[in-house]
Short mmCIF file of C-alpha atoms and ligand atoms in Angstrom, two decimals:
data_model
loop_
_atom_site.label_atom_id
_atom_site.label_comp_id
_atom_site.label_asym_id
_atom_site.label_seq_id
_atom_site.Cartn_x
_atom_site.Cartn_y
_atom_site.Cartn_z
CA UNK N 1 -79.71 -7.70 43.49
CA UNK N 2 -76.73 -7.84 46.13
CA UNK N 3 -76.90 -5.19 48.26
CA UNK N 4 -73.39 -4.75 48.39
CA UNK N 5 -71.76 -4.95 45.15
CA UNK N 6 -68.64 -3.32 44.32
CA UNK N 7 -69.63 -0.40 42.21
CA UNK N 8 -69.91 -0.80 38.19
CA UNK N 9 -68.67 1.03 35.96
CA UNK N 10 -65.14 3.50 35.70
CA UNK N 11 -63.56 3.60 38.83
CA UNK N 12 -59.49 4.74 39.52
CA UNK N 13 -57.72 1.70 39.52
CA UNK N 14 -59.75 -0.75 37.37
CA UNK N 15 -59.99 -1.87 34.11
CA UNK N 16 -61.89 0.01 31.46
CA UNK N 17 -63.83 -2.29 29.07
CA UNK N 18 -61.50 -1.03 26.44
CA UNK N 19 -59.03 -3.14 28.33
CA UNK N 20 -61.40 -5.72 29.23
CA UNK N 21 -62.32 -6.37 25.56
CA UNK N 22 -58.44 -7.04 25.51
CA UNK N 23 -58.22 -10.33 27.10
CA UNK N 24 -59.11 -13.14 25.50
CA UNK N 25 -61.50 -16.43 27.02
CA UNK N 26 -59.28 -18.80 29.48
CA UNK N 27 -58.55 -22.23 28.84
CA UNK N 28 -60.18 -24.90 31.53
CA UNK N 29 -57.42 -26.83 32.09
CA UNK N 30 -58.27 -30.43 31.14
CA UNK N 31 -56.47 -33.90 31.83
CA UNK N 32 -54.77 -35.10 29.13
CA UNK N 33 -57.28 -36.64 26.64
CA UNK N 34 -55.04 -40.21 26.86
CA UNK N 35 -55.00 -40.36 30.01
CA UNK N 36 -57.94 -39.28 30.56
CA UNK N 37 -60.39 -42.33 28.15
CA UNK N 38 -58.93 -44.79 30.55
CA UNK N 39 -60.06 -43.36 33.29
CA UNK N 40 -63.06 -42.36 35.40
CA UNK N 41 -61.33 -39.03 36.98
CA UNK N 42 -62.98 -35.37 36.00
CA UNK N 43 -62.20 -33.93 32.64
CA UNK N 44 -61.80 -30.81 33.76
CA UNK N 45 -59.77 -29.87 36.64
CA UNK N 46 -61.40 -26.20 37.58
CA UNK N 47 -59.34 -22.85 37.02
CA UNK N 48 -57.19 -21.52 39.40
CA UNK N 49 -57.37 -18.67 41.53
CA UNK N 50 -55.20 -16.29 39.90
CA UNK N 51 -56.87 -17.24 36.65
CA UNK N 52 -61.11 -16.92 37.46
CA UNK N 53 -59.97 -13.28 38.74
CA UNK N 54 -58.54 -12.56 35.01
CA UNK N 55 -61.66 -14.35 33.37
CA UNK N 56 -64.35 -12.30 36.00
CA UNK N 57 -62.17 -9.86 34.74
CA UNK N 58 -63.54 -10.35 31.46
CA UNK N 59 -67.07 -9.54 32.26
CA UNK N 60 -67.98 -5.86 31.00
CA UNK N 61 -70.55 -5.78 33.79
CA UNK N 62 -73.39 -4.59 30.69
CA UNK N 63 -76.07 -2.13 32.22
CA UNK N 64 -78.41 -5.08 30.90
CA UNK N 65 -77.80 -8.16 32.14
CA UNK N 66 -78.44 -9.94 28.76
CA UNK N 67 -76.55 -13.52 30.82
CA UNK N 68 -78.94 -13.30 33.10
CA UNK N 69 -82.08 -13.62 31.11
CA UNK N 70 -80.59 -16.24 29.72
CA UNK N 71 -80.23 -18.29 32.44
CA UNK N 72 -83.61 -19.67 33.72
CA UNK N 73 -83.28 -19.72 37.30
CA UNK N 74 -81.94 -16.02 36.69
CA UNK N 75 -79.08 -16.05 38.88
CA UNK N 76 -76.94 -12.20 39.10
CA UNK N 77 -74.16 -13.74 36.69
CA UNK N 78 -73.20 -10.09 37.15
CA UNK N 79 -72.89 -9.55 40.58
CA UNK N 80 -71.36 -12.51 41.55
CA UNK N 81 -68.50 -11.95 38.55
CA UNK N 82 -67.99 -9.12 40.09
CA UNK N 83 -67.32 -9.87 43.22
CA UNK N 84 -65.29 -12.45 42.12
CA UNK N 85 -63.06 -9.77 40.42
CA UNK N 86 -62.93 -7.66 43.55
CA UNK N 87 -61.84 -11.05 45.57
CA UNK N 88 -64.98 -11.25 47.49
CA UNK N 89 -65.63 -14.78 47.65
CA UNK N 90 -67.63 -15.49 50.57
CA UNK N 91 -69.68 -12.69 49.28
CA UNK N 92 -69.45 -14.42 45.77
CA UNK N 93 -70.45 -17.45 47.25
CA UNK N 94 -73.58 -16.51 49.25
CA UNK N 95 -75.16 -14.43 46.31
CA UNK N 96 -74.76 -17.47 43.82
CA UNK N 97 -76.18 -20.08 46.26
CA UNK N 98 -78.98 -17.45 46.66
CA UNK N 99 -80.47 -17.49 42.72
CA UNK N 100 -78.70 -21.27 42.72
CA UNK N 101 -78.72 -24.35 44.92
CA UNK N 102 -76.52 -26.46 43.05
CA UNK N 103 -73.74 -24.23 41.10
CA UNK N 104 -71.41 -27.29 41.56
CA UNK N 105 -73.72 -29.11 39.35
CA UNK N 106 -74.45 -26.62 36.83
CA UNK N 107 -71.04 -25.22 36.19
CA UNK N 108 -70.03 -27.88 35.34
CA UNK N 109 -72.98 -29.37 33.05
CA UNK N 110 -75.42 -26.76 31.98
CA UNK N 111 -75.64 -26.01 28.18
CA UNK N 112 -73.97 -22.76 29.13
CA UNK N 113 -73.90 -22.00 24.97
CA UNK N 114 -77.18 -21.75 24.78
CA UNK N 115 -78.14 -20.46 28.16
CA UNK N 116 -76.42 -17.71 29.79
CA UNK N 117 -73.29 -17.52 27.78
CA UNK N 118 -75.37 -17.92 24.77
CA UNK N 119 -77.01 -14.18 25.66
CA UNK N 120 -73.35 -12.95 26.55
CA UNK N 121 -72.38 -9.71 23.88
CA UNK N 122 -69.25 -11.29 24.37
CA UNK N 123 -69.90 -13.73 22.15
CA UNK N 124 -69.58 -12.05 18.98
CA UNK N 125 -71.09 -9.15 18.96
CA UNK N 126 -68.71 -6.96 20.57
CA UNK N 127 -64.92 -6.46 18.67
CA UNK N 128 -63.58 -8.37 22.02
CA UNK N 129 -59.90 -10.29 20.90
CA UNK N 130 -61.55 -13.64 20.76
CA UNK N 131 -65.50 -13.38 19.80
CA UNK N 132 -65.57 -16.00 23.26
CA UNK N 133 -68.58 -15.38 26.45
CA UNK N 134 -67.62 -14.95 29.70
CA UNK N 135 -67.02 -18.16 30.60
CA UNK N 136 -69.86 -18.14 33.16
CA UNK N 137 -70.28 -21.66 33.56
CA UNK N 138 -66.42 -21.66 34.44
CA UNK N 139 -66.83 -19.58 37.32
CA UNK N 140 -69.87 -20.63 38.86
CA UNK N 141 -67.88 -23.94 39.19
CA UNK N 142 -64.99 -22.12 40.84
CA UNK N 143 -66.86 -20.25 43.10
CA UNK N 144 -69.22 -23.62 43.62
CA UNK N 145 -65.53 -25.08 44.71
CA UNK N 146 -64.58 -22.46 46.31
CA UNK N 147 -67.54 -22.33 48.65
CA UNK N 148 -67.19 -26.81 49.06
CA UNK N 149 -64.17 -26.24 50.56
CA UNK N 150 -64.60 -23.07 53.47
CA UNK N 151 -67.82 -22.92 53.54
CA UNK N 152 -70.23 -24.42 55.32
CA UNK N 153 -73.04 -22.32 56.41
CA UNK N 154 -76.92 -24.13 56.78
CA UNK N 155 -79.48 -21.74 56.33
CA UNK N 156 -81.59 -20.73 60.06
CA UNK N 157 -84.02 -23.18 60.63
CA UNK N 158 -87.50 -22.21 59.87
CA UNK N 159 -90.24 -22.52 63.17
CA UNK N 160 -91.73 -25.71 62.70
CA UNK N 161 -95.07 -24.98 60.35
CA UNK N 162 -96.33 -28.59 61.17
CA UNK N 163 -97.27 -29.26 57.58
CA UNK N 164 -96.00 -32.51 56.13
CA UNK N 165 -94.48 -32.74 52.41
CA UNK N 166 -93.89 -35.94 50.71
CA UNK N 167 -91.34 -35.47 47.58
CA UNK N 168 -91.10 -38.47 45.06
CA UNK N 169 -87.38 -38.56 43.47
CA UNK N 170 -84.76 -37.05 44.29
CA UNK N 171 -83.12 -35.50 40.98
CA UNK N 172 -82.38 -31.72 40.78
CA UNK N 173 -86.12 -31.38 41.07
CA UNK N 174 -86.66 -33.12 44.07
CA UNK N 175 -83.83 -32.09 45.84
CA UNK N 176 -84.11 -28.71 45.18
CA UNK N 177 -87.92 -28.83 46.35
CA UNK N 178 -86.71 -30.32 49.35
CA UNK N 179 -84.36 -27.76 50.10
CA UNK N 180 -86.86 -25.10 49.84
CA UNK N 181 -90.07 -26.57 52.06
CA UNK N 182 -87.48 -27.83 54.80
CA UNK N 183 -86.42 -23.89 54.84
CA UNK N 184 -90.13 -23.04 55.14
CA UNK N 185 -90.31 -24.83 57.96
CA UNK N 186 -92.58 -27.89 56.80
CA UNK N 187 -91.41 -31.48 57.69
CA UNK N 188 -89.96 -33.26 54.69
CA UNK N 189 -89.50 -37.00 53.03
CA UNK N 190 -87.81 -37.95 49.97
CA UNK N 191 -88.94 -41.33 48.76
CA UNK N 192 -86.30 -42.62 46.20
CA UNK N 193 -87.11 -45.53 44.32
CA UNK N 194 -82.78 -46.23 44.50
CA UNK N 195 -81.09 -46.85 46.98
CA UNK N 196 -78.97 -43.79 46.37
CA UNK N 197 -80.80 -40.46 46.41
CA UNK N 198 -79.20 -38.27 43.25
CA UNK N 199 -81.60 -38.86 40.20
CA UNK N 200 -79.51 -38.23 36.96
CA UNK N 201 -77.08 -36.72 38.52
CA UNK N 202 -76.01 -39.83 40.54
CA UNK N 203 -77.14 -42.73 38.08
CA UNK N 204 -76.96 -41.07 34.07
CA UNK N 205 -74.17 -38.76 34.25
CA UNK N 206 -70.84 -39.98 34.61
CA UNK N 207 -67.95 -39.40 37.60
CA UNK N 208 -65.55 -37.90 34.39
CA UNK N 209 -68.41 -35.41 34.47
CA UNK N 210 -70.26 -34.66 37.78
CA UNK N 211 -67.98 -36.18 40.84
CA UNK N 212 -70.75 -37.97 43.00
CA UNK N 213 -69.13 -36.70 45.66
CA UNK N 214 -70.65 -33.40 44.92
CA UNK N 215 -73.91 -34.92 44.33
CA UNK N 216 -73.69 -36.74 48.14
CA UNK N 217 -72.52 -33.02 49.59
CA UNK N 218 -75.86 -31.78 48.26
CA UNK N 219 -77.80 -34.42 50.19
CA UNK N 220 -75.71 -34.49 53.40
CA UNK N 221 -76.73 -30.75 53.76
CA UNK N 222 -80.68 -31.85 53.30
CA UNK N 223 -80.01 -34.09 55.57
CA UNK N 224 -78.60 -31.93 58.31
CA UNK N 225 -81.48 -29.59 57.51
CA UNK N 226 -83.50 -32.40 58.46
CA UNK N 227 -84.97 -33.96 55.04
CA UNK N 228 -85.91 -37.27 55.83
CA UNK N 229 -84.71 -39.44 52.99
CA UNK N 230 -86.39 -43.14 52.66
CA UNK N 231 -84.79 -44.71 49.96
CA UNK N 232 -85.90 -48.66 47.85
CA UNK N 233 -89.23 -46.86 48.21
CA UNK N 234 -91.08 -47.07 44.64
CA UNK N 235 -94.02 -44.84 44.55
CA UNK N 236 -96.77 -46.87 42.76
CA UNK N 237 -95.44 -50.09 43.97
CA UNK N 238 -93.72 -49.96 47.30
CA UNK N 239 -96.86 -47.01 48.38
CA UNK N 240 -99.49 -45.33 45.66
CA UNK N 241 -99.33 -41.93 45.22
CA UNK N 242 -103.31 -41.58 47.38
CA UNK N 243 -102.12 -43.58 49.54
CA UNK N 244 -98.77 -40.60 50.25
CA UNK N 245 -101.89 -38.16 49.15
CA UNK N 246 -103.81 -39.09 52.68
CA UNK N 247 -100.47 -38.96 54.73
CA UNK N 248 -98.82 -35.52 53.80
CA UNK N 249 -100.74 -32.46 53.35
CA UNK N 250 -99.44 -32.05 49.95
CA UNK N 251 -97.17 -34.23 47.88
CA UNK N 252 -94.68 -32.91 45.09
CA UNK N 253 -93.79 -35.68 42.44
CA UNK N 254 -90.13 -35.06 40.58
CA UNK N 255 -89.52 -39.04 39.39
CA UNK N 256 -88.10 -37.92 36.25
CA UNK N 257 -88.81 -38.94 32.30
CA UNK N 258 -86.49 -42.37 32.95
CA UNK N 259 -87.87 -44.89 31.09
CA UNK N 260 -85.83 -46.19 27.57
CA UNK N 261 -87.30 -45.79 23.95
CA UNK N 262 -85.65 -48.64 22.54
CA UNK N 263 -84.94 -48.59 18.11
CA UNK N 264 -87.52 -50.92 17.01
CA UNK N 265 -85.45 -52.76 14.49
CA UNK N 266 -85.08 -56.44 13.98
CA UNK N 267 -82.42 -57.54 16.72
CA UNK N 268 -82.41 -55.66 19.61
CA UNK N 269 -83.13 -58.43 22.28
CA UNK N 270 -79.99 -60.08 21.53
CA UNK N 271 -77.14 -60.35 24.16
CA UNK N 272 -75.02 -57.14 24.15
CA UNK N 273 -77.74 -54.32 23.28
CA UNK N 274 -78.52 -52.36 25.93
CA UNK N 275 -80.45 -49.06 27.06
CA UNK N 276 -77.80 -45.98 27.87
CA UNK N 277 -79.85 -45.87 31.18
CA UNK N 278 -79.28 -49.43 31.55
CA UNK N 279 -75.33 -48.87 30.50
CA UNK N 280 -74.70 -46.08 32.85
CA UNK N 281 -77.23 -47.10 35.61
CA UNK N 282 -74.72 -50.30 35.78
CA UNK N 283 -71.41 -48.65 36.32
CA UNK N 284 -72.25 -44.81 37.73
CA UNK N 285 -74.71 -46.21 40.62
CA UNK N 286 -73.65 -49.81 40.75
CA UNK N 287 -70.39 -49.01 40.57
CA UNK N 288 -69.28 -51.68 37.53
CA UNK N 289 -66.03 -49.82 36.54
CA UNK N 290 -64.72 -50.67 39.56
CA UNK N 291 -62.95 -53.80 39.97
CA UNK N 292 -64.62 -55.00 42.90
CA UNK N 293 -67.91 -53.86 41.30
CA UNK N 294 -70.39 -56.29 42.18
CA UNK N 295 -72.33 -55.63 39.18
CA UNK N 296 -71.41 -57.26 35.92
CA UNK N 297 -71.44 -55.14 32.37
CA UNK N 298 -70.07 -55.92 29.07
CA UNK N 299 -66.52 -54.22 28.70
CA UNK N 300 -67.43 -54.37 24.61
CA UNK N 301 -64.56 -53.98 21.88
CA UNK N 302 -65.98 -52.52 19.53
CA UNK N 303 -69.29 -50.77 20.80
CA UNK N 304 -71.70 -49.13 18.89
CA UNK N 305 -73.74 -45.75 20.67
CA UNK N 306 -77.17 -45.62 18.94
CA UNK N 307 -78.01 -41.22 19.36
CA UNK N 308 -76.21 -37.88 19.36
CA UNK N 309 -77.54 -36.43 22.55
CA UNK N 310 -75.51 -35.83 25.94
CA UNK N 311 -76.88 -39.47 27.06
CA UNK N 312 -75.65 -40.61 24.21
CA UNK N 313 -71.76 -38.91 24.43
CA UNK N 314 -71.74 -40.13 27.92
CA UNK N 315 -72.58 -43.99 26.65
CA UNK N 316 -69.80 -43.91 24.58
CA UNK N 317 -67.19 -41.75 26.54
CA UNK N 318 -67.83 -44.73 29.74
CA UNK N 319 -67.25 -47.48 26.80
CA UNK N 320 -64.02 -46.04 25.75
CA UNK N 321 -62.99 -45.83 29.57
CA UNK N 322 -64.07 -49.64 29.95
CA UNK N 323 -61.22 -50.69 27.14
CA UNK N 324 -63.41 -50.42 23.63
CA UNK N 325 -60.68 -50.31 21.02
CA UNK N 326 -63.92 -48.58 18.60
CA UNK N 327 -66.18 -46.43 20.34
CA UNK N 328 -68.49 -45.35 17.42
CA UNK N 329 -71.23 -43.00 17.48
CA UNK N 330 -74.24 -43.70 15.04
CA UNK N 331 -76.45 -40.65 14.26
CA UNK N 332 -78.83 -39.95 11.42
CA UNK N 333 -78.45 -36.18 11.26
CA UNK N 334 -74.69 -33.95 10.34
CA UNK N 335 -72.55 -32.61 13.30
CA UNK N 336 -74.84 -29.41 13.36
CA UNK N 337 -77.86 -31.33 14.40
CA UNK N 338 -76.50 -33.20 17.35
CA UNK N 339 -78.07 -32.48 20.35
CA UNK N 340 -74.98 -33.05 22.80
CA UNK N 341 -73.37 -29.90 24.34
CA UNK N 342 -70.65 -28.66 22.10
CA UNK N 343 -67.66 -29.33 24.50
CA UNK N 344 -69.37 -32.69 25.15
CA UNK N 345 -68.87 -33.78 21.77
CA UNK N 346 -64.97 -31.99 21.84
CA UNK N 347 -64.16 -33.81 24.67
CA UNK N 348 -65.42 -37.41 22.58
CA UNK N 349 -63.57 -36.58 19.56
CA UNK N 350 -60.42 -36.04 21.47
CA UNK N 351 -60.80 -39.16 23.59
CA UNK N 352 -61.06 -41.12 20.53
CA UNK N 353 -64.47 -41.46 19.81
CA UNK N 354 -65.19 -42.00 15.94
CA UNK N 355 -68.60 -40.06 14.50
CA UNK N 356 -70.56 -42.25 11.92
CA UNK N 357 -72.69 -39.06 11.17
CA UNK N 358 -76.08 -39.44 8.44
CA UNK N 359 -76.22 -43.30 9.38
CA UNK N 360 -78.94 -44.96 10.66
CA UNK N 361 -79.29 -48.68 12.13
CA UNK N 362 -81.20 -50.79 10.26
CA UNK N 363 -81.26 -54.30 12.30
CA UNK N 364 -78.44 -55.85 14.96
CA UNK N 365 -76.24 -59.08 13.85
CA UNK N 366 -76.02 -61.40 16.08
CA UNK N 367 -74.45 -65.50 16.04
CA UNK N 368 -76.14 -68.62 16.48
CA UNK N 369 -75.71 -67.96 20.67
CA UNK N 370 -78.10 -64.93 20.35
CA UNK N 371 -74.84 -62.55 20.54
CA UNK N 372 -74.15 -59.16 18.86
CA UNK N 373 -71.91 -58.94 16.41
CA UNK N 374 -73.13 -56.31 14.48
CA UNK N 375 -75.13 -53.46 13.41
CA UNK N 376 -76.45 -53.52 9.99
CA UNK N 377 -76.82 -48.62 9.13
CA UNK N 378 -77.83 -47.02 6.18
CA UNK N 379 -76.58 -43.64 5.05
CA UNK N 380 -78.89 -40.82 4.96
CA UNK N 381 -78.88 -37.05 3.65
CA UNK N 382 -80.34 -33.71 5.10
CA UNK N 383 -84.03 -33.39 3.60
CA UNK N 384 -86.15 -30.74 4.55
CA UNK N 385 -86.88 -29.47 7.57
CA UNK N 386 -89.09 -31.03 10.08
CA UNK N 387 -91.59 -29.60 12.64
CA UNK N 388 -88.62 -29.30 15.10
CA UNK N 389 -87.14 -26.98 12.42
CA UNK N 390 -84.30 -29.36 12.15
CA UNK N 391 -83.57 -31.04 8.45
CA UNK N 392 -85.13 -34.42 8.28
CA UNK N 393 -82.99 -37.03 7.26
CA UNK N 394 -83.93 -38.95 4.02
CA UNK N 395 -82.33 -42.56 3.30
CA UNK N 396 -80.13 -43.10 0.61
CA UNK N 397 -80.79 -45.89 -1.42
CA UNK N 398 -78.41 -49.18 -1.68
CA UNK N 399 -76.23 -47.09 0.93
CA UNK N 400 -76.69 -50.46 3.41
CA UNK N 401 -73.36 -51.60 5.61
CA UNK N 402 -72.38 -53.83 8.60
CA UNK N 403 -70.03 -52.71 11.13
CA UNK N 404 -68.93 -55.41 13.31
CA UNK N 405 -69.54 -54.59 16.62
CA UNK N 406 -70.34 -56.33 19.85
CA UNK N 407 -72.56 -54.11 22.19
CA UNK N 408 -75.06 -51.71 20.73
CA UNK N 409 -76.55 -48.94 23.37
CA UNK N 410 -79.39 -47.24 22.32
CA UNK N 411 -79.32 -43.76 23.62
CA UNK N 412 -82.33 -42.25 21.41
CA UNK N 413 -84.60 -40.62 23.98
CA UNK N 414 -86.72 -41.46 26.93
CA UNK N 415 -89.86 -40.76 28.49
CA UNK N 416 -92.27 -40.69 31.08
CA UNK N 417 -92.22 -44.45 33.43
CA UNK N 418 -96.02 -44.89 34.44
CA UNK N 419 -94.88 -47.00 37.74
CA UNK N 420 -96.38 -43.81 39.72
CA UNK N 421 -99.20 -42.45 37.42
CA UNK N 422 -100.98 -46.04 36.77
CA UNK N 423 -101.61 -46.48 40.63
CA UNK N 424 -103.09 -42.72 40.73
CA UNK N 425 -106.93 -42.82 37.99
CA UNK N 426 -107.12 -39.50 39.43
CA UNK N 427 -103.81 -37.56 37.62
CA UNK N 428 -104.76 -36.26 34.51
CA UNK N 429 -101.31 -37.35 31.54
CA UNK N 430 -100.75 -35.19 28.51
CA UNK N 431 -100.83 -37.42 25.57
CA UNK N 432 -97.50 -38.81 26.05
CA UNK N 433 -97.68 -39.62 29.66
CA UNK N 434 -96.26 -36.54 31.09
CA UNK N 435 -98.31 -35.02 34.58
CA UNK N 436 -100.78 -31.91 33.49
CA UNK N 437 -100.28 -29.08 35.75
CA UNK N 438 -101.56 -25.32 35.70
CA UNK N 439 -98.72 -22.59 35.91
CA UNK N 440 -98.06 -23.14 39.83
CA UNK N 441 -97.46 -26.92 39.06
CA UNK N 442 -100.68 -28.34 40.56
CA UNK N 443 -102.05 -31.29 39.24
CA UNK N 444 -105.89 -32.02 38.63
CA UNK N 445 -105.20 -34.15 42.51
CA UNK N 446 -105.51 -31.05 44.34
CA UNK N 447 -102.48 -30.80 47.00
CA UNK N 448 -99.83 -32.87 44.21
CA UNK N 449 -97.56 -30.79 42.39
CA UNK N 450 -95.50 -32.16 40.14
CA UNK N 451 -92.46 -30.60 38.12
CA UNK N 452 -88.97 -31.67 36.41
CA UNK N 453 -88.71 -34.04 33.24
CA UNK N 454 -92.42 -35.64 34.26
CA UNK N 455 -94.22 -32.73 33.62
CA UNK N 456 -91.73 -31.38 30.58
CA UNK N 457 -90.50 -34.53 29.41
CA UNK N 458 -86.62 -34.97 29.01
CA UNK N 459 -84.84 -31.92 29.94
CA UNK N 460 -81.89 -30.32 31.78
CA UNK N 461 -80.25 -30.23 34.91
CA UNK N 462 -81.44 -26.51 36.01
CA UNK N 463 -85.08 -26.25 33.88
CA UNK N 464 -85.89 -29.28 36.88
CA UNK N 465 -84.28 -26.94 39.58
CA UNK N 466 -85.89 -24.15 38.65
CA UNK N 467 -89.30 -25.80 38.30
CA UNK N 468 -88.22 -27.89 42.24
CA UNK N 469 -87.85 -23.86 43.55
CA UNK N 470 -90.74 -22.35 41.61
CA UNK N 471 -92.90 -25.09 42.72
CA UNK N 472 -92.21 -25.07 46.31
CA UNK N 473 -93.32 -21.79 46.55
CA UNK N 474 -96.62 -22.31 44.89
CA UNK N 475 -96.54 -25.44 48.33
CA UNK N 476 -96.32 -23.31 50.56
CA UNK N 477 -99.05 -20.11 49.59
CA UNK N 478 -101.24 -23.59 48.95
CA UNK N 479 -100.18 -24.99 52.48
CA UNK N 480 -101.00 -21.54 53.89
CA UNK N 481 -104.20 -22.25 53.19
CA UNK N 482 -104.73 -25.34 54.82
CA UNK N 483 -105.46 -26.12 58.15
CA UNK N 484 -102.59 -28.09 60.39
CA UNK N 485 -104.02 -31.41 60.78
CA UNK N 486 -104.24 -32.55 64.23
CA UNK N 487 -101.80 -35.47 65.68
P1 FAD Z 1 -84.30 -36.81 37.32
O1 FAD Z 1 -83.16 -36.66 37.97
O2 FAD Z 1 -84.76 -38.19 36.45
O3 FAD Z 1 -84.43 -37.70 38.68
C1 FAD Z 1 -86.52 -38.52 39.28
C2 FAD Z 1 -85.74 -39.36 40.91
O4 FAD Z 1 -86.67 -39.97 40.52
C3 FAD Z 1 -84.54 -40.99 40.22
O5 FAD Z 1 -83.88 -40.65 41.31
C4 FAD Z 1 -85.27 -42.20 40.56
O6 FAD Z 1 -84.95 -43.07 40.61
C5 FAD Z 1 -86.71 -41.62 40.83
N1 FAD Z 1 -88.22 -42.25 40.64
C6 FAD Z 1 -88.42 -42.27 39.56
N2 FAD Z 1 -89.64 -43.14 39.55
C7 FAD Z 1 -89.81 -43.22 41.20
C8 FAD Z 1 -91.04 -43.72 41.14
N3 FAD Z 1 -91.87 -44.38 41.24
N4 FAD Z 1 -91.11 -43.71 43.10
C9 FAD Z 1 -89.65 -43.15 43.66
N5 FAD Z 1 -88.89 -42.95 43.18
C10 FAD Z 1 -88.73 -42.85 41.39
N6 FAD Z 1 -78.79 -32.01 31.40
C11 FAD Z 1 -78.46 -30.85 31.46
O7 FAD Z 1 -78.49 -29.94 32.12
N7 FAD Z 1 -76.41 -31.34 31.51
C12 FAD Z 1 -76.56 -32.62 30.80
O8 FAD Z 1 -75.32 -32.50 30.67
C13 FAD Z 1 -77.01 -33.82 31.32
N8 FAD Z 1 -76.73 -35.09 30.98
C14 FAD Z 1 -77.28 -36.04 31.00
C15 FAD Z 1 -77.11 -36.87 31.52
C16 FAD Z 1 -77.41 -38.36 31.57
C17 FAD Z 1 -77.24 -39.78 30.92
C18 FAD Z 1 -78.77 -38.21 31.49
C19 FAD Z 1 -80.02 -39.31 31.30
C20 FAD Z 1 -79.56 -36.86 31.38
C21 FAD Z 1 -78.90 -35.97 30.75
N9 FAD Z 1 -79.54 -34.47 31.55
C22 FAD Z 1 -78.28 -33.29 31.29
C23 FAD Z 1 -80.87 -34.21 31.61
C24 FAD Z 1 -81.60 -34.02 33.26
O9 FAD Z 1 -80.17 -34.74 33.45
C25 FAD Z 1 -82.29 -33.97 33.55
O10 FAD Z 1 -83.35 -33.48 32.95
C26 FAD Z 1 -83.00 -34.06 35.19
O11 FAD Z 1 -81.94 -34.79 36.04
C27 FAD Z 1 -84.47 -34.11 35.20
O12 FAD Z 1 -84.04 -33.56 36.62
P2 FAD Z 1 -85.59 -34.67 37.59
O13 FAD Z 1 -85.32 -34.55 39.14
O14 FAD Z 1 -86.80 -34.09 37.00
O15 FAD Z 1 -85.66 -36.11 37.42
FE1 SF4 Z 2 -75.55 -20.24 33.54
FE2 SF4 Z 2 -76.52 -22.47 34.15
FE3 SF4 Z 2 -74.91 -21.20 35.91
FE4 SF4 Z 2 -77.76 -20.23 34.70
S1 SF4 Z 2 -77.15 -22.36 35.79
S2 SF4 Z 2 -75.83 -18.83 35.25
S3 SF4 Z 2 -77.63 -21.04 33.08
S4 SF4 Z 2 -74.00 -22.16 34.38
#
């Protein structure tokens, strides 16, 4: 806990809990839906200082901080919020950065409704004015953006340890680990397959949700701290994992799980069918949305996106921005089961995205030049719950119909890419191809650690960051037991 937090509980001149319960949750100002559906500018505009303080005042400073339990990295939420209430912004920022190295990112993309905010007692359990939790994500973003404008403090460099660590992959897991390891005095080199670091934060999540400037700022901080980054380095091709292990005292593998899964239906190889990863990478990383962008992408007029997660929402909203007159989500379960964040679904609806729920694709139709002309679908109904607890979709006989479209984007999931692992025969994988590790994140290859999506399967930004932090502590313990290599 922060050593100098403002006192909790009744303080003269400060509101008591009865008064706080009467304050409604402050809405996030948004760009107008009609304007933003033609633009890649960020949708959420951020809280003003006054509104942020009002929102912070809604925190009841509970004795048991339920919200902290809901945060995978245990950010001291009541601590930083109390400091915002008191207007002590620099301390709020330092406290927040203590627990979370990328709050400008997590404040924008964390699924707060099921994590920190999902545990806030104001969200339904308390007799408040609106039954809504404290806007923890909004406040986190506010403090991070304040810090970006007002603070640029690099951590004190640690004395050199004489140890060298390679980090493979520069998504949230790799970047967090690189930051932690350089703070410990190791020489750190990040190997990234793409031409720019950032992982999904850069190539997957679109600009209108997470401005790339925020990711680039974080990468720049790491570089100024001494982290070396080698772009265009595909481990498994440019180098192999065993080669890097020989050159480094330890290796952290954080290559994500970016291999797209396809539907396996007829017509999937027609022109105009994309995986969401390819579509989003062309637009976000290669700049295909810009007039002067060198990488092309199809600007479909009628676009069907198959899937119901964040990736599907990002793809369908991107298609709208690229000029689609009709952009449709095709999802085989109902709205209740949509795995995407509630805010993303709401924003997609506001932007005119249509939802074909309880609908499954059967085949992609094409013309004689092999261009997509439609998606044949079938209606579904919900049956018994499956192993995941969600009700299983069952086809409705005779319900087939065709959705006329020129583009189909497949966003039904991703899995581990075998590029790196297939060139490391000593690495033990599970049955789905993800790397097996012990509790400390060490793999079957001594000195090779792994974390993020390549261990968990497709998960979340904050879980990947949590792995980066936790496993770099394991790497430090491992390195403390190994002698410094000569030369
Ligand atoms: P990644 O972010 O995937 O980074 C891995 C990096 O390794 C990449 O840069 C890749 O190029 C590189 N790499 C891969 N193979 C090699 C190799 N062989 N050699 C060298 N480098 C390699 N999560 C949320 O919490 N909220 C959201 O709103 C959200 N939205 C998402 C939207 C999209 C479109 C996608 C795809 C994912 C989203 N996620 C979201 C999930 C989240 O982004 C991931 O769980 C997270 O990025 C995983 O982090 P990571 O560091 O493990 O891997
Ligand atoms: Fe909530 Fe995510 Fe921030 Fe944790 S990191 S407090 S879960 S927004």
